mmCIF file of C-alpha atoms in Angstrom:
data_model
loop_
_atom_site.group_PDB
_atom_site.id
_atom_site.type_symbol
_atom_site.label_atom_id
_atom_site.label_comp_id
_atom_site.label_asym_id
_atom_site.label_seq_id
_atom_site.Cartn_x
_atom_site.Cartn_y
_atom_site.Cartn_z
ATOM 1 C CA UNK A 40 36.526 8.849 32.693
ATOM 2 C CA UNK A 41 34.923 12.171 31.738
ATOM 3 C CA UNK A 42 36.316 11.791 28.224
ATOM 4 C CA UNK A 43 34.798 8.298 27.961
ATOM 5 C CA UNK A 44 31.437 9.633 29.091
ATOM 6 C CA UNK A 45 31.640 12.406 26.489
ATOM 7 C CA UNK A 46 32.624 9.879 23.814
ATOM 8 C CA UNK A 47 29.715 7.604 24.820
ATOM 9 C CA UNK A 48 27.381 10.621 24.733
ATOM 10 C CA UNK A 49 28.625 11.562 21.230
ATOM 11 C CA UNK A 50 28.116 7.982 20.066
ATOM 12 C CA UNK A 51 24.558 7.955 21.460
ATOM 13 C CA UNK A 52 23.823 11.276 19.752
ATOM 14 C CA UNK A 53 25.280 9.951 16.503
ATOM 15 C CA UNK A 54 23.198 6.793 16.800
ATOM 16 C CA UNK A 55 20.022 8.801 17.425
ATOM 17 C CA UNK A 56 20.837 11.064 14.458
ATOM 18 C CA UNK A 57 21.436 8.015 12.261
ATOM 19 C CA UNK A 58 18.109 6.497 13.354
ATOM 20 C CA UNK A 59 16.331 9.785 12.756
ATOM 21 C CA UNK A 60 17.927 10.126 9.307
ATOM 22 C CA UNK A 61 16.879 6.568 8.408
ATOM 23 C CA UNK A 62 13.356 7.273 9.656
ATOM 24 C CA UNK A 63 13.165 10.515 7.666
ATOM 25 C CA UNK A 64 14.400 8.678 4.561
ATOM 26 C CA UNK A 65 11.764 5.961 5.016
ATOM 27 C CA UNK A 66 9.161 8.674 5.526
ATOM 28 C CA UNK A 67 10.235 10.357 2.292
ATOM 29 C CA UNK A 68 9.989 7.038 0.434
ATOM 30 C CA UNK A 69 6.499 6.473 1.825
ATOM 31 C CA UNK A 70 5.507 10.008 0.843
ATOM 32 C CA UNK A 71 6.620 9.335 -2.730
ATOM 33 C CA UNK A 72 4.749 6.017 -2.716
ATOM 34 C CA UNK A 73 1.616 7.742 -1.413
ATOM 35 C CA UNK A 74 1.889 10.433 -4.094
ATOM 36 C CA UNK A 75 2.359 7.772 -6.760
ATOM 37 C CA UNK A 76 -0.677 5.880 -5.472
ATOM 38 C CA UNK A 77 -2.734 9.063 -5.543
ATOM 39 C CA UNK A 78 -1.589 9.794 -9.111
ATOM 40 C CA UNK A 79 -2.420 6.239 -10.139
ATOM 41 C CA UNK A 80 -5.860 6.557 -8.555
ATOM 42 C CA UNK A 81 -6.430 9.790 -10.505
ATOM 43 C CA UNK A 82 -5.418 8.060 -13.746
ATOM 44 C CA UNK A 83 -7.791 5.186 -13.034
ATOM 45 C CA UNK A 84 -10.591 7.650 -12.285
ATOM 46 C CA UNK A 85 -9.909 9.444 -15.585
ATOM 47 C CA UNK A 86 -9.952 6.125 -17.433
ATOM 48 C CA UNK A 87 -13.186 5.188 -15.690
ATOM 49 C CA UNK A 88 -14.791 8.498 -16.723
ATOM 50 C CA UNK A 89 -13.672 7.923 -20.311
ATOM 51 C CA UNK A 90 -15.137 4.421 -20.277
ATOM 52 C CA UNK A 91 -18.394 5.750 -18.815
ATOM 53 C CA UNK A 92 -18.586 8.356 -21.581
ATOM 54 C CA UNK A 93 -17.949 5.668 -24.189
ATOM 55 C CA UNK A 94 -20.564 3.440 -22.610
ATOM 56 C CA UNK A 95 -23.102 6.295 -22.675
ATOM 57 C CA UNK A 96 -22.391 6.851 -26.375
ATOM 58 C CA UNK A 97 -22.793 3.134 -27.090
ATOM 59 C CA UNK A 98 -26.050 3.091 -25.141
ATOM 60 C CA UNK A 99 -27.338 6.108 -27.082
ATOM 61 C CA UNK A 100 -26.329 4.436 -30.319
ATOM 62 C CA UNK A 101 -28.055 1.244 -29.200
ATOM 63 C CA UNK A 102 -31.256 3.182 -28.449
ATOM 64 C CA UNK A 103 -31.048 4.808 -31.865
ATOM 65 C CA UNK A 104 -30.413 1.473 -33.582
ATOM 66 C CA UNK A 105 -33.344 -0.090 -31.771
ATOM 67 C CA UNK A 106 -35.558 2.772 -32.960
ATOM 68 C CA UNK A 107 -34.234 2.276 -36.494
ATOM 69 C CA UNK A 108 -34.938 -1.436 -36.207
ATOM 70 C CA UNK A 109 -38.551 -0.818 -35.236
ATOM 71 C CA UNK A 110 -39.057 1.623 -38.119
ATOM 72 C CA UNK A 111 -37.418 -0.743 -40.566
ATOM 73 C CA UNK A 112 -39.464 -3.655 -39.291
ATOM 74 C CA UNK A 113 -42.676 -1.769 -39.987
ATOM 75 C CA UNK A 114 -41.481 -0.718 -43.447
ATOM 76 C CA UNK A 115 -39.972 -4.057 -44.369
ATOM 77 C CA UNK A 116 -42.511 -6.419 -42.862
ATOM 78 C CA UNK A 117 -42.304 -8.586 -45.970
ATOM 79 C CA UNK A 118 -38.501 -8.629 -46.106
ATOM 80 C CA UNK A 119 -37.074 -11.069 -43.557
ATOM 81 C CA UNK A 120 -33.553 -10.709 -44.994
ATOM 82 C CA UNK A 121 -33.429 -6.959 -44.226
ATOM 83 C CA UNK A 122 -34.897 -7.576 -40.778
ATOM 84 C CA UNK A 123 -32.276 -10.246 -40.060
ATOM 85 C CA UNK A 124 -29.457 -7.801 -40.950
ATOM 86 C CA UNK A 125 -30.756 -5.176 -38.523
ATOM 87 C CA UNK A 126 -31.078 -7.773 -35.771
ATOM 88 C CA UNK A 127 -27.427 -8.720 -36.286
ATOM 89 C CA UNK A 128 -26.418 -5.066 -35.921
ATOM 90 C CA UNK A 129 -28.295 -4.861 -32.624
ATOM 91 C CA UNK A 130 -26.625 -8.057 -31.414
ATOM 92 C CA UNK A 131 -23.276 -6.503 -32.348
ATOM 93 C CA UNK A 132 -24.050 -3.418 -30.283
ATOM 94 C CA UNK A 133 -25.212 -5.567 -27.365
ATOM 95 C CA UNK A 134 -21.899 -7.452 -27.522
ATOM 96 C CA UNK A 135 -20.005 -4.152 -27.587
ATOM 97 C CA UNK A 136 -22.046 -2.949 -24.640
ATOM 98 C CA UNK A 137 -21.245 -6.126 -22.719
ATOM 99 C CA UNK A 138 -17.523 -5.637 -23.433
ATOM 100 C CA UNK A 139 -17.686 -1.995 -22.304
ATOM 101 C CA UNK A 140 -19.493 -3.052 -19.126
ATOM 102 C CA UNK A 141 -16.614 -5.446 -18.440
ATOM 103 C CA UNK A 142 -14.070 -2.666 -19.002
ATOM 104 C CA UNK A 143 -15.957 -0.367 -16.631
ATOM 105 C CA UNK A 144 -16.121 -3.117 -13.996
ATOM 106 C CA UNK A 145 -12.375 -3.662 -14.343
ATOM 107 C CA UNK A 146 -11.727 0.076 -14.027
ATOM 108 C CA UNK A 147 -13.897 0.115 -10.876
ATOM 109 C CA UNK A 148 -11.841 -2.753 -9.442
ATOM 110 C CA UNK A 149 -8.596 -0.941 -10.300
ATOM 111 C CA UNK A 150 -9.883 2.237 -8.674
ATOM 112 C CA UNK A 151 -10.836 0.312 -5.523
ATOM 113 C CA UNK A 152 -7.412 -1.356 -5.432
ATOM 114 C CA UNK A 153 -5.646 1.946 -5.976
ATOM 115 C CA UNK A 154 -7.765 3.626 -3.267
ATOM 116 C CA UNK A 155 -6.906 0.796 -0.859
ATOM 117 C CA UNK A 156 -3.203 1.147 -1.693
ATOM 118 C CA UNK A 157 -3.420 4.906 -1.164
ATOM 119 C CA UNK A 158 -5.148 4.419 2.212
ATOM 120 C CA UNK A 159 -2.481 1.908 3.279
ATOM 121 C CA UNK A 160 0.301 4.256 2.195
ATOM 122 C CA UNK A 161 -1.307 7.124 4.116
ATOM 123 C CA UNK A 162 -1.524 4.944 7.227
ATOM 124 C CA UNK A 163 2.127 3.992 6.878
ATOM 125 C CA UNK A 164 3.020 7.642 6.337
ATOM 126 C CA UNK A 165 1.206 8.602 9.550
ATOM 127 C CA UNK A 166 2.983 5.801 11.425
ATOM 128 C CA UNK A 167 6.359 6.965 10.139
ATOM 129 C CA UNK A 168 5.547 10.553 11.080
ATOM 130 C CA UNK A 169 4.776 9.443 14.643
ATOM 131 C CA UNK A 170 8.024 7.446 14.693
ATOM 132 C CA UNK A 171 9.973 10.447 13.436
ATOM 133 C CA UNK A 172 8.389 12.705 16.071
ATOM 134 C CA UNK A 173 9.221 10.161 18.750
ATOM 135 C CA UNK A 174 12.812 9.915 17.538
ATOM 136 C CA UNK A 175 13.065 13.701 17.484
ATOM 137 C CA UNK A 176 11.718 13.932 21.038
ATOM 138 C CA UNK A 177 14.176 11.261 22.172
ATOM 139 C CA UNK A 178 17.024 13.121 20.489
ATOM 140 C CA UNK A 179 15.895 16.385 22.046
ATOM 141 C CA UNK A 180 15.885 14.855 25.513
ATOM 142 C CA UNK A 181 19.380 13.375 25.131
#
């Protein structure tokens, strides 16, 4: 009878240890996922900064081209062919700017998604930590 009680106690302890080990393993997996999400968010932020820098350069180039267009228009008032060529260049830059704006918007969306994933992973990590603490307290009281 005493031996059966000891055996049952050992089995309960083993079960609690197994549950705690599984919880710790899940917690470790969530920690890795959270770290990966944070790294992905950092990469998206770096990409977004790069796209912003590119967009600023395109905008500066567009401003310069517009200034060139005005100067050329004054100089070449009688030459509609030269004026038409400069207008096409400006339209090209406007199209490039529109494309870059789309890329920046996409990078913003990716950053938001990555930030949401990171927040969710952090919440799950906190939940698993509470579960692990609870399991540890239960094991300690056994």
